[in-house]
mmCIF file of C-alpha atoms in Angstrom:
data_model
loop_
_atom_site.group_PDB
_atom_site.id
_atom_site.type_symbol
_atom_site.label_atom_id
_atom_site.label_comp_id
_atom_site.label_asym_id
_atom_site.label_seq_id
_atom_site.Cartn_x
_atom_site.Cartn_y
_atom_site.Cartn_z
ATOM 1 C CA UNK A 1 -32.330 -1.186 60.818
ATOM 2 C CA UNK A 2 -31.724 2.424 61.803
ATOM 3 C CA UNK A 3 -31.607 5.347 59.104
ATOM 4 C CA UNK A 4 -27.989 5.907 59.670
ATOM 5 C CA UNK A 5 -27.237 1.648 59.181
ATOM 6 C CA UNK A 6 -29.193 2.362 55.594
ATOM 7 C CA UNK A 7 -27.495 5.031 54.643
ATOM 8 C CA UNK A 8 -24.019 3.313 55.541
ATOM 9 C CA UNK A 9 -25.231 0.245 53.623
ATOM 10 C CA UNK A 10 -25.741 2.866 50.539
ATOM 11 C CA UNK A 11 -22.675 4.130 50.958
ATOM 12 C CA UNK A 12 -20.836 1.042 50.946
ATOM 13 C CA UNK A 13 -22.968 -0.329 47.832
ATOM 14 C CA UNK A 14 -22.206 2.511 45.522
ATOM 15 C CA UNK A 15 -18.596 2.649 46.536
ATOM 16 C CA UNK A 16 -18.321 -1.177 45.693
ATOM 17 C CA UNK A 17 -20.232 -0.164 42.607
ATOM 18 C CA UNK A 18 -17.621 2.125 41.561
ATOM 19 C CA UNK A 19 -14.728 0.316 42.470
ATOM 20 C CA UNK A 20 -16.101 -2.691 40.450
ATOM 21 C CA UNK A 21 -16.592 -0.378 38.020
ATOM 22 C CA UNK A 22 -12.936 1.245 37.656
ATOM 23 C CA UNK A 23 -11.575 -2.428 37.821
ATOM 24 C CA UNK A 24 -13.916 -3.396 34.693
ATOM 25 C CA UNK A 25 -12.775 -0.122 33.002
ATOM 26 C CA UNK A 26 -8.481 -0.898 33.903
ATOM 27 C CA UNK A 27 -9.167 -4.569 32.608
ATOM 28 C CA UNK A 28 -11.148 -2.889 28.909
ATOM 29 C CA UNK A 29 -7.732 -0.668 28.736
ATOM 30 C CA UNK A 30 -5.368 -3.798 29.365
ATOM 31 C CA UNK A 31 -7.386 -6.104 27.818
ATOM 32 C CA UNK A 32 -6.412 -3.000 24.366
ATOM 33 C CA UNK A 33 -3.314 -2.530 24.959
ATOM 34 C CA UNK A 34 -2.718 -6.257 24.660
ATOM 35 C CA UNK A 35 -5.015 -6.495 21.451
ATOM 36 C CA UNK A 36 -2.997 -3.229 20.319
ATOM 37 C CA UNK A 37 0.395 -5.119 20.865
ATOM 38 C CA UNK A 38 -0.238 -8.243 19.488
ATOM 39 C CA UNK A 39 -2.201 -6.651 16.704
ATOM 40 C CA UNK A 40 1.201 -4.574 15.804
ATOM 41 C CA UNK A 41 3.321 -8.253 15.927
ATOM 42 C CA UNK A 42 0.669 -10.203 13.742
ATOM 43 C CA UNK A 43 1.221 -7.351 11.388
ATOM 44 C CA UNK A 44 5.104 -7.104 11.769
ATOM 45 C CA UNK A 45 5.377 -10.893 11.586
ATOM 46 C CA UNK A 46 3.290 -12.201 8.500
ATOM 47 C CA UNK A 47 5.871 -10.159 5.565
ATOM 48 C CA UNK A 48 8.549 -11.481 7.202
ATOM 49 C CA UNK A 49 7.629 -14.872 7.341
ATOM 50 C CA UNK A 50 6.256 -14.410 3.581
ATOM 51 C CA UNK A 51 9.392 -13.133 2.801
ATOM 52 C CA UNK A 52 11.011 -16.174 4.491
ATOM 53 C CA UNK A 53 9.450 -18.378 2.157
ATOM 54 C CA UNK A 54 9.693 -16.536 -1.246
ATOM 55 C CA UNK A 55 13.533 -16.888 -0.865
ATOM 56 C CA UNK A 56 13.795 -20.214 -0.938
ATOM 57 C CA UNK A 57 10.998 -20.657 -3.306
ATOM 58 C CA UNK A 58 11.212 -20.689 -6.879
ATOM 59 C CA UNK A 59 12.688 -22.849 -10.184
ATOM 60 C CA UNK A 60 16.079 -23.170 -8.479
ATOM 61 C CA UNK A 61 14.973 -24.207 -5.297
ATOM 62 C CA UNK A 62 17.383 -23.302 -1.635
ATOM 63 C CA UNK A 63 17.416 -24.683 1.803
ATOM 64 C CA UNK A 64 16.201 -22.415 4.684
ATOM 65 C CA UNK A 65 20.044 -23.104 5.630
ATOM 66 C CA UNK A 66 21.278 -21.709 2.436
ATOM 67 C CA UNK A 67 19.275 -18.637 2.498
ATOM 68 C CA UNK A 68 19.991 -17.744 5.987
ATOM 69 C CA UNK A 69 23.976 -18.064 4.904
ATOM 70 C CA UNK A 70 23.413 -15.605 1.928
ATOM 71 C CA UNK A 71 21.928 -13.035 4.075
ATOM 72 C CA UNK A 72 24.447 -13.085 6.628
ATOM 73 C CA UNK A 73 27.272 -12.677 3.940
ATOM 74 C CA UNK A 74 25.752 -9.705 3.349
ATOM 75 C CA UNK A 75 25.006 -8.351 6.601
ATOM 76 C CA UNK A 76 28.252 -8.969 7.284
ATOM 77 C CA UNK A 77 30.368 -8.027 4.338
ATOM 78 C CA UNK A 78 28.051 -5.014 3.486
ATOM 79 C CA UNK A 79 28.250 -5.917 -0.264
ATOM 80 C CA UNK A 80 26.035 -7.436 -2.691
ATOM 81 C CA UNK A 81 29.813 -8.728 -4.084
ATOM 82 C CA UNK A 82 29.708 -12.224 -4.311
ATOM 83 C CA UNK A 83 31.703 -15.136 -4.658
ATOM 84 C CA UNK A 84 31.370 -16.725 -8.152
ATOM 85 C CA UNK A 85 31.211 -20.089 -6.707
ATOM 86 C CA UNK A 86 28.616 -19.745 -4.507
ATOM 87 C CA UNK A 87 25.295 -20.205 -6.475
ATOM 88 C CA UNK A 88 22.840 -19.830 -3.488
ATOM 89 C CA UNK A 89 24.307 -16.502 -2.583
ATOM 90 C CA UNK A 90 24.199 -15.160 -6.028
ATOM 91 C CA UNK A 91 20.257 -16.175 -6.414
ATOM 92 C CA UNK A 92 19.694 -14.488 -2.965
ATOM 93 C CA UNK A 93 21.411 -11.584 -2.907
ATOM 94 C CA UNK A 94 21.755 -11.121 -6.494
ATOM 95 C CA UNK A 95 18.210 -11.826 -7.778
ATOM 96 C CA UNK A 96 15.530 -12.992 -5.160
ATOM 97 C CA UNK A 97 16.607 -10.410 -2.483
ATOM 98 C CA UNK A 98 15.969 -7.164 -4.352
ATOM 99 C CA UNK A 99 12.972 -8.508 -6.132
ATOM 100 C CA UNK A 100 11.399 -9.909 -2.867
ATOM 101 C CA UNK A 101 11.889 -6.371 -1.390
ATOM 102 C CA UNK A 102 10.681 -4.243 -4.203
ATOM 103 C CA UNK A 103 7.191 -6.718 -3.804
ATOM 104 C CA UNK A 104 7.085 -5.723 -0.308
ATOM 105 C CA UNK A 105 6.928 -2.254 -0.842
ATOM 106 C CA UNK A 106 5.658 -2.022 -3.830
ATOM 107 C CA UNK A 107 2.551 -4.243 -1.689
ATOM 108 C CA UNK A 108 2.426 -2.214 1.058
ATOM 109 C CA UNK A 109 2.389 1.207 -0.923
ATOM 110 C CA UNK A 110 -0.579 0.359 -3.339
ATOM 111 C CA UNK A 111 -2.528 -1.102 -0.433
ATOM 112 C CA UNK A 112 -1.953 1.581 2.113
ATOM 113 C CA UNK A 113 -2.446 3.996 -0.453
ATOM 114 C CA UNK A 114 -5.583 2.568 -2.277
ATOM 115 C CA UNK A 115 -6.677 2.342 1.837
ATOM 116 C CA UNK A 116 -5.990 6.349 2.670
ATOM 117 C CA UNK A 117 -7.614 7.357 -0.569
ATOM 118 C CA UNK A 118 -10.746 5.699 0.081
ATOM 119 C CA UNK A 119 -10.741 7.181 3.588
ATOM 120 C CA UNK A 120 -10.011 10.317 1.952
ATOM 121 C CA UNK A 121 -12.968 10.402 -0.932
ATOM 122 C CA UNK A 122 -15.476 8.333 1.389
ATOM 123 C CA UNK A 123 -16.306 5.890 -1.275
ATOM 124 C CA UNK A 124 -14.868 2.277 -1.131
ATOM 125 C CA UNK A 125 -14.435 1.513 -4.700
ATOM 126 C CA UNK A 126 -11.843 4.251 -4.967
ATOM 127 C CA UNK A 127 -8.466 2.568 -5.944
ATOM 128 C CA UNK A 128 -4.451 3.948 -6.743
ATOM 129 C CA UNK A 129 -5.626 5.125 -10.645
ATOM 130 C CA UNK A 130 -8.017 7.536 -9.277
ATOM 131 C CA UNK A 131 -6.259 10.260 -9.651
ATOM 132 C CA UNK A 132 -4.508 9.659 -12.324
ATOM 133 C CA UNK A 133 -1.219 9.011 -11.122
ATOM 134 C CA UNK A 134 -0.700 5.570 -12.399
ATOM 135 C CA UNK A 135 -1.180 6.723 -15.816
ATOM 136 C CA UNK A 136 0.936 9.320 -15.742
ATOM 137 C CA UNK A 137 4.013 7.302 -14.596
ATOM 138 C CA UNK A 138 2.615 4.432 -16.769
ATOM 139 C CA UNK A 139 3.241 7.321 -19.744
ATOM 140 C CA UNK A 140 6.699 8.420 -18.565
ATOM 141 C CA UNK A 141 8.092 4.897 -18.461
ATOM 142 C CA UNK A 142 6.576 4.075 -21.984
ATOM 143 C CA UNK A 143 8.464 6.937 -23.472
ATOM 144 C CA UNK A 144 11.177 6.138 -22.050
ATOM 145 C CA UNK A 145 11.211 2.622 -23.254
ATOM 146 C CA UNK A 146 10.311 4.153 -26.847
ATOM 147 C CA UNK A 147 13.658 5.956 -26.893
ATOM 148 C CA UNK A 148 15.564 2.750 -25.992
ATOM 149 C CA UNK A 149 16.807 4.715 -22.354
ATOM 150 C CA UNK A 150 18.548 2.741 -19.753
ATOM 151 C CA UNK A 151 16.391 1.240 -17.012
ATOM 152 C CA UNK A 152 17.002 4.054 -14.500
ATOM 153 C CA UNK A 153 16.176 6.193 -16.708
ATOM 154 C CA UNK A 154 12.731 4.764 -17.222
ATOM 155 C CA UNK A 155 12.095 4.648 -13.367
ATOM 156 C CA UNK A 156 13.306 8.416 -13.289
ATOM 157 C CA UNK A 157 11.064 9.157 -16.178
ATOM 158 C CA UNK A 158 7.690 7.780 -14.691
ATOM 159 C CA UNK A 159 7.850 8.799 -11.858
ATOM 160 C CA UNK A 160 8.074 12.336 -13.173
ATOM 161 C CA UNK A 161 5.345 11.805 -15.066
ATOM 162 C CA UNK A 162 3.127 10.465 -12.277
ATOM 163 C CA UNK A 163 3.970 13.662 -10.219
ATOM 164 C CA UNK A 164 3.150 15.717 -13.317
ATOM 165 C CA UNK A 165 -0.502 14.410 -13.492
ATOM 166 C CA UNK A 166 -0.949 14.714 -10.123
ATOM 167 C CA UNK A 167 -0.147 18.199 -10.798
ATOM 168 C CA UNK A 168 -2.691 18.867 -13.616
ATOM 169 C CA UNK A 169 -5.358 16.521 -11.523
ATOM 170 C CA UNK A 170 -5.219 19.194 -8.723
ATOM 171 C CA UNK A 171 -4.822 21.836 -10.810
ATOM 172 C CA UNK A 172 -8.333 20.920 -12.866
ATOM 173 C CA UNK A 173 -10.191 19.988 -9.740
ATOM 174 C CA UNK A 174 -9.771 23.929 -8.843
ATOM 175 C CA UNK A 175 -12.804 25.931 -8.587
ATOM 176 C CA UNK A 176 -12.395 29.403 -7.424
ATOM 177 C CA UNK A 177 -8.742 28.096 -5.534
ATOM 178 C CA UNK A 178 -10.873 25.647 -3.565
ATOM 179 C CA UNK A 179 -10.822 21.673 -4.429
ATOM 180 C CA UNK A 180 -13.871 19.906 -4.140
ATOM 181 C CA UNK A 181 -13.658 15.788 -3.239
ATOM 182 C CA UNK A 182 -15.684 15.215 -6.477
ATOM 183 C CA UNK A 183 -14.097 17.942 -8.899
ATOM 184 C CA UNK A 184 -11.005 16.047 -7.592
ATOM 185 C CA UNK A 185 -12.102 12.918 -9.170
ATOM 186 C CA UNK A 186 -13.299 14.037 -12.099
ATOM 187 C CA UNK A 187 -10.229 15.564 -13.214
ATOM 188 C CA UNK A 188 -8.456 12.689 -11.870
ATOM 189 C CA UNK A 189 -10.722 10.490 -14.464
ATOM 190 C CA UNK A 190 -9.488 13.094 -17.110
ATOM 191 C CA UNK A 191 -6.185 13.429 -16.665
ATOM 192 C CA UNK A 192 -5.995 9.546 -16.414
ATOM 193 C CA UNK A 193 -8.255 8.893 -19.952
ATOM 194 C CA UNK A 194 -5.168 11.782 -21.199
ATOM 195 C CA UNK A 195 -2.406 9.566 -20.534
ATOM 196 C CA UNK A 196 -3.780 6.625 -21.359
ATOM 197 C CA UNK A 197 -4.470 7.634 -24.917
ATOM 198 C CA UNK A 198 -0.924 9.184 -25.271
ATOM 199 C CA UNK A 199 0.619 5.438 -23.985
ATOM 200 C CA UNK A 200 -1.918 4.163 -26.768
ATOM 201 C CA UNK A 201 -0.182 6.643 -29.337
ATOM 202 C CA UNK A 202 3.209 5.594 -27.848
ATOM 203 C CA UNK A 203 2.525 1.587 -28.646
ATOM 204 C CA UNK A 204 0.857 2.839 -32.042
ATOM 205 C CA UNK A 205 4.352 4.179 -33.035
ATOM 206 C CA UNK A 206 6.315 1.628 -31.444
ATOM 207 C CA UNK A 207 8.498 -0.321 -33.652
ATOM 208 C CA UNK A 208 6.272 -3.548 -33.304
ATOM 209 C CA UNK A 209 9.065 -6.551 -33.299
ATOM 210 C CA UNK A 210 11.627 -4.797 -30.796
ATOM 211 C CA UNK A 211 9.589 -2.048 -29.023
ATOM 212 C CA UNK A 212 6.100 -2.476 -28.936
ATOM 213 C CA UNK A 213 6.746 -6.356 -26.750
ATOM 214 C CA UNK A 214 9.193 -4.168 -24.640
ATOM 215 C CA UNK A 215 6.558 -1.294 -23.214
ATOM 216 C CA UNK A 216 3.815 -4.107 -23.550
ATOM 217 C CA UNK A 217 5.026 -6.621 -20.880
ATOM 218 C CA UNK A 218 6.491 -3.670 -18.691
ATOM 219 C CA UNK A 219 2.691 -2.269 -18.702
ATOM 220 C CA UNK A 220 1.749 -5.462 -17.231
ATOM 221 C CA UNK A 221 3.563 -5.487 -14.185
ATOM 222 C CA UNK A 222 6.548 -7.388 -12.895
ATOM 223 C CA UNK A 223 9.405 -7.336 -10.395
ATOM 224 C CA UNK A 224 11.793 -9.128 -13.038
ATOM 225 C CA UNK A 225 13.776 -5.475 -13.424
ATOM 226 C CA UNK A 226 14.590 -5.012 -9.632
ATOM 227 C CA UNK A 227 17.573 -4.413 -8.975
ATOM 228 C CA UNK A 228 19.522 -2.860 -5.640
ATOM 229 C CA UNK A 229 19.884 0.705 -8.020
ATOM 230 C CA UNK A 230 16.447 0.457 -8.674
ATOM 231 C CA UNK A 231 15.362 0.333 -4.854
ATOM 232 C CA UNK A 232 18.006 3.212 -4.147
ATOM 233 C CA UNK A 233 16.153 5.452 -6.218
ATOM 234 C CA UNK A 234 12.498 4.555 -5.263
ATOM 235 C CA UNK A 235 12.212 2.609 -2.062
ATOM 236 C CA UNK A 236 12.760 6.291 0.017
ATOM 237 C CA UNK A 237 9.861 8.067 -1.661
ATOM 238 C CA UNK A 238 7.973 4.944 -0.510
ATOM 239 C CA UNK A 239 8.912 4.397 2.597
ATOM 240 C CA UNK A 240 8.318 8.113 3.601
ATOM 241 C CA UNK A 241 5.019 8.308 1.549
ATOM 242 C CA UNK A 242 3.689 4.832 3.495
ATOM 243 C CA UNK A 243 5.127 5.739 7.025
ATOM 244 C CA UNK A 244 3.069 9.393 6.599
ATOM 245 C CA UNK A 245 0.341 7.688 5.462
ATOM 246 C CA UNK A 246 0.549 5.270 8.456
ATOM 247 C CA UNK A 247 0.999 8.022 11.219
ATOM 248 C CA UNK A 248 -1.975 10.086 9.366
ATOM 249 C CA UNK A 249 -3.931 7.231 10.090
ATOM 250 C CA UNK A 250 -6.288 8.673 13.203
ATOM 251 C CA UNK A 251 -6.688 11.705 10.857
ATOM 252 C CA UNK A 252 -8.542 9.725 8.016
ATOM 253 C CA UNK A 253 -11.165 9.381 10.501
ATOM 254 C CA UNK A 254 -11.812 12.525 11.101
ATOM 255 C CA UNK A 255 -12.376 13.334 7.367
ATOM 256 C CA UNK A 256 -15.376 11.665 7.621
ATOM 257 C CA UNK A 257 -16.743 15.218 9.339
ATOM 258 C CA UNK A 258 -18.074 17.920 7.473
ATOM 259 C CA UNK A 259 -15.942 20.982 6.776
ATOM 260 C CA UNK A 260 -18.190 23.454 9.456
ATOM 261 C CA UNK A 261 -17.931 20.053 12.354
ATOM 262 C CA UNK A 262 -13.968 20.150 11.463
ATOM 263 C CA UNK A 263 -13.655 23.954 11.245
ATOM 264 C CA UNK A 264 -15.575 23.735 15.013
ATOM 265 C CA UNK A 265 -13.275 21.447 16.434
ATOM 266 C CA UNK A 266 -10.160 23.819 15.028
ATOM 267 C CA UNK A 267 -9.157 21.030 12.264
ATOM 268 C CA UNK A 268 -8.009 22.051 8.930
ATOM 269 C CA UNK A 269 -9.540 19.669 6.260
ATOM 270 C CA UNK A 270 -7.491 20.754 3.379
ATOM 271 C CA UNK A 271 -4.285 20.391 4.897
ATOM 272 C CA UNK A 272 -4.535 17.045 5.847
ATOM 273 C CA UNK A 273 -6.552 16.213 2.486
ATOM 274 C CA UNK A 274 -3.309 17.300 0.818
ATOM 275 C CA UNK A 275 -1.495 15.295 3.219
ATOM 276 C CA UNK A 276 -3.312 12.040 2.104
ATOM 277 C CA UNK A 277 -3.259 12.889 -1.333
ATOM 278 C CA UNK A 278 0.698 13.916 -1.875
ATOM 279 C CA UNK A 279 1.813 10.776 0.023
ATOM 280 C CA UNK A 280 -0.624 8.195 -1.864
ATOM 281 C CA UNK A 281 0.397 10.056 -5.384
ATOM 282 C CA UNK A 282 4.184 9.670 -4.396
ATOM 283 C CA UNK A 283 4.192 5.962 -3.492
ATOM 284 C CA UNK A 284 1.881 5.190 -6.203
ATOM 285 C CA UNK A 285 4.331 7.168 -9.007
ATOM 286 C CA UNK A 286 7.263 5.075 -7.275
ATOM 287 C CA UNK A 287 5.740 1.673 -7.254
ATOM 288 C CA UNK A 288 4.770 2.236 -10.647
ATOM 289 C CA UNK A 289 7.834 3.523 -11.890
ATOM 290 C CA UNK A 290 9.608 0.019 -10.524
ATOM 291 C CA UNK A 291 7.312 -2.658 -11.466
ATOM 292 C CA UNK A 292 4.610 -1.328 -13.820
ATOM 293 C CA UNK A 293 0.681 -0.840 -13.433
ATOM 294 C CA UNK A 294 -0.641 -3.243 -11.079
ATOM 295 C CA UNK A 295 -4.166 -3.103 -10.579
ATOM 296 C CA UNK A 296 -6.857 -4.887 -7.878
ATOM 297 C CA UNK A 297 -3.992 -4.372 -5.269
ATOM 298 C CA UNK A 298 -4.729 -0.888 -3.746
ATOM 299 C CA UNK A 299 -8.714 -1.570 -4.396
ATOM 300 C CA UNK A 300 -9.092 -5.403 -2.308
ATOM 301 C CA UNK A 301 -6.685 -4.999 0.290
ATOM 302 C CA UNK A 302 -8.298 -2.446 2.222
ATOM 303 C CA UNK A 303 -11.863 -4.200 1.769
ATOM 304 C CA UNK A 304 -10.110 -7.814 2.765
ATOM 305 C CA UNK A 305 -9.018 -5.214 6.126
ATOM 306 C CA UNK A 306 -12.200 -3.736 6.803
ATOM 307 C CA UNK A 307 -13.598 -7.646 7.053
ATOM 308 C CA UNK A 308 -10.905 -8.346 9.328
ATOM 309 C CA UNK A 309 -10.752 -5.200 11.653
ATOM 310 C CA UNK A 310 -13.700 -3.226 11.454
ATOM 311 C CA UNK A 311 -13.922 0.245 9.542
ATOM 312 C CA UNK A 312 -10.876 2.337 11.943
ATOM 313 C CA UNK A 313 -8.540 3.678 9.587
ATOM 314 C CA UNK A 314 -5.846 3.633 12.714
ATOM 315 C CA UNK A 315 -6.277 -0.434 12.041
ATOM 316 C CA UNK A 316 -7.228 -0.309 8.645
ATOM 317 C CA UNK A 317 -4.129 1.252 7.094
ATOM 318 C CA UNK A 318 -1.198 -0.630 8.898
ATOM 319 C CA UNK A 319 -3.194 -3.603 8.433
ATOM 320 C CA UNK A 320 -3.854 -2.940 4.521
ATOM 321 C CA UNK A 321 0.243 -1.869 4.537
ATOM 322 C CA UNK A 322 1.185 -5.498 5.958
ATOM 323 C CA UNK A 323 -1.491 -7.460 4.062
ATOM 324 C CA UNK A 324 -0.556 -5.982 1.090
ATOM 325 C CA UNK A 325 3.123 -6.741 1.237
ATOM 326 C CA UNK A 326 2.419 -10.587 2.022
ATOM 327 C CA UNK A 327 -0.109 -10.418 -0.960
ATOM 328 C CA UNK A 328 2.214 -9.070 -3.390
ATOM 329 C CA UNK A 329 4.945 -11.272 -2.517
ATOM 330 C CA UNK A 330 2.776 -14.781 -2.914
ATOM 331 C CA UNK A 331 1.529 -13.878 -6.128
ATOM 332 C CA UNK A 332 4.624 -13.060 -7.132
ATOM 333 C CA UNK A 333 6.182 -16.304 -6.155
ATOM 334 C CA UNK A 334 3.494 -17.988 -8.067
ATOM 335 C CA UNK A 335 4.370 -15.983 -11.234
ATOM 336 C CA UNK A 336 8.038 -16.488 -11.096
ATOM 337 C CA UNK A 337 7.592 -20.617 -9.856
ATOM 338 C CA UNK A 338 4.234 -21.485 -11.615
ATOM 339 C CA UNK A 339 6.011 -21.742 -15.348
ATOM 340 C CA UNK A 340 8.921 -21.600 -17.001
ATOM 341 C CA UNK A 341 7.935 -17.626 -18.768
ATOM 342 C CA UNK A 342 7.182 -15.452 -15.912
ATOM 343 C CA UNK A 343 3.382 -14.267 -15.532
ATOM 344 C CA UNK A 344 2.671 -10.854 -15.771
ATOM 345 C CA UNK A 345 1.924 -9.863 -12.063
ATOM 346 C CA UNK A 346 -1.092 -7.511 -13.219
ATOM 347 C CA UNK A 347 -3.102 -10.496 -15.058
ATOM 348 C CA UNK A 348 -2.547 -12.447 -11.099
ATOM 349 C CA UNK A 349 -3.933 -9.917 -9.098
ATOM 350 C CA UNK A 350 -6.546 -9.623 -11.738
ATOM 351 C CA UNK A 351 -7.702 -13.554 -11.815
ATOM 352 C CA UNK A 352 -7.390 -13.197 -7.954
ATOM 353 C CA UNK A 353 -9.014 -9.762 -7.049
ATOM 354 C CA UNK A 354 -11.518 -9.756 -9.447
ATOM 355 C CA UNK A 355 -13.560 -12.756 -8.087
ATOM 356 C CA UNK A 356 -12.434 -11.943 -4.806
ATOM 357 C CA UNK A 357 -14.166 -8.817 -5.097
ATOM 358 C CA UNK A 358 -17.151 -10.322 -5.961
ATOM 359 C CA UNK A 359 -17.739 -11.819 -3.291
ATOM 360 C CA UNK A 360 -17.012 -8.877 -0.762
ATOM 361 C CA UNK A 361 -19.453 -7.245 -3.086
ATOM 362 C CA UNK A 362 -22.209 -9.633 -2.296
ATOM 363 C CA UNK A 363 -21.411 -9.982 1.208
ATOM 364 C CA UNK A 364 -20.982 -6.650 2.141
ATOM 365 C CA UNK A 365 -23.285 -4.533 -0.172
ATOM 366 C CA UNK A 366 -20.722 -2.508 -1.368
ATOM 367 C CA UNK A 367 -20.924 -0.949 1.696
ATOM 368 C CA UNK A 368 -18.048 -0.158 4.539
ATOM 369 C CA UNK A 369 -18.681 -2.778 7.057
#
């Protein structure tokens, strides 16, 4: 074969070569944006379906049939007005309804916040109390409950209280009008041991047959108090607070860079540190302004996520946000349906998180992956 018939047959390999090679690279990008869609519908689907069946689970037990009715009175009607005859649609709408939304957001928020926080301080035992938030707004609703206020009132006045330790947490972790990650924690450690002691105080002067059982079970966590007022005041604070968390999510990622790589690529660190930390404070305040201090939620979740989908806080959060929904809501149906007294929802997630947690301990290392 001539020079000129080898240098054709060159040609002709490489261009193959590349076309073969822009076909493998369109089939990678479809073969993504397939995993990225049905990724988003796994993660739409599963609360809904968990909230499917915590409706017509529970002590009074309803038909698929009879919840679907309920919910279309109200869709319809526009009012959580009922007949008085109709039991089903007074247990839907009047009781399971708000209580089965106030677990899916008060799910979503701890997880997707316990998620950006860990993203945010690098270390994957960081959970919602770290800064001291919970404590705070733990605090607030104690006092309230101590001066026999109204339950609004005692949403109103923890989550006050949570923003006002955030305050003082950011405040102490100052040094020289910078924040450092770890002075950040530290203070967040403080401010949290402060509170704690003053809800201490608080049951120490409670009157200890009517008040002290009051702020007692409320510290343990429940959705019993939900109501459609309730959600009014809070669910907006977390619903903003999760959905800026969720679009945040490719920044999380980057805070893994030092602040001269970020400064290089024209990022500011502290702005979207702030970010992260004002939207995880407010959804953690609101959450625990409506159902009490829940613990394990906001620390497993993300961990149970990082199993599933890898260590990309673009999958981790959403996923830790849906996840943490359909947890919330099964344990919840398990305290409400399991006895006739309601279990406190903080001693579920403990019995379930805690050994849980062991185990991701021994399997991972501790570690990310």
């Amino acid at each position: 074969m001539s020079t000129r018939g080898i240098k054709v047959v060159i040609m002709v390999e490489e261009k193959a070569k590349k076309n073969l090679k822009q076909c493998s690279h369109q089939i990678e990008h479809k073969n993504q944006r397939l995993y990225a869609v049905l990724f988003g519908c796994l993660l739409f689907l599963a609360p809904l379906i968990a909230m499917a069946i915590s409706l017509c689970i529970g002590r009074y037990s309803i038909p698929v049939s009879g919840a679907v009715r309920a919910i279309a009175q109200l869709i319809v009607h526009k009012s959580i007005a009922l007949a008085k005859d109709n039991i089903e649609a007074q247990i839907i709408i009047g009781i399971r309804l708000p209580r089965i939304l106030l677990g899916l957001l008060c799910g979503c928020a701890l997880a997707s916040a316990g998620a950006g926080l860990q993203a945010l301080l690098s270390n994957p035992l960081v959970s919602p109390d770290t800064l001291g938030v919970a404590s705070g707004a733990s605090f607030g609703a104690a006092l309230a409950l101590l001066m026999d206020q109204p339950l609004l009132i005692v949403q109103l006045s923890a989550l006050t209280f949570g923003i006002i330790a955030l305050y003082l947490t950011y405040q102490a972790g100052k040094i020289k009008q910078q924040n450092s990650i770890v002075m950040l924690v530290l203070a967040g450690v403080v401010v949290s041991a402060l509170f704690q002691a003053m809800v201490s105080l608080i049951k120490y002067t409670a009157d200890s047959e009517e008040k002290l059982p009051t702020i007692t079970y409320w510290l343990l966590g429940s959705l019993n108090n939900a109501t459609w007022k309730g959600l009014a005041v809070g669910a907006p604070i977390i619903v903003t607070g999760t959905v800026i968390l969720i679009l945040a999510r490719w920044k999380c990622n980057i805070l893994t860079l030092s602040d001269d790589e970020a400064k290089s690529m024209g990022i500011d660190l502290r702005k979207i540190r702030l970010l992260i930390i004002i939207a995880s404070a407010a959804v953690i305040a609101s959450s625990v302004s409506m159902c009490g201090q829940i613990g394990w939620v906001g620390l497993v979740v993300p961990h149970v996520c990082r199993m599933l989908f890898g260590s990309d806080n673009r999958r981790v959060i959403p996923a830790s946000a849906s996840i943490g929904a359909v947890f919330m809501l099964l344990l919840d149906t398990v305290a409400r349906s399991a006895t006739q007294s309601e279990i406190p929802l903080s001693i579920l997630t403990a019995l379930v998180g805690a050994p849980f947690f062991i185990i991701l301990l021994k399997r991972t290392g501790g570690g990310w992956k």
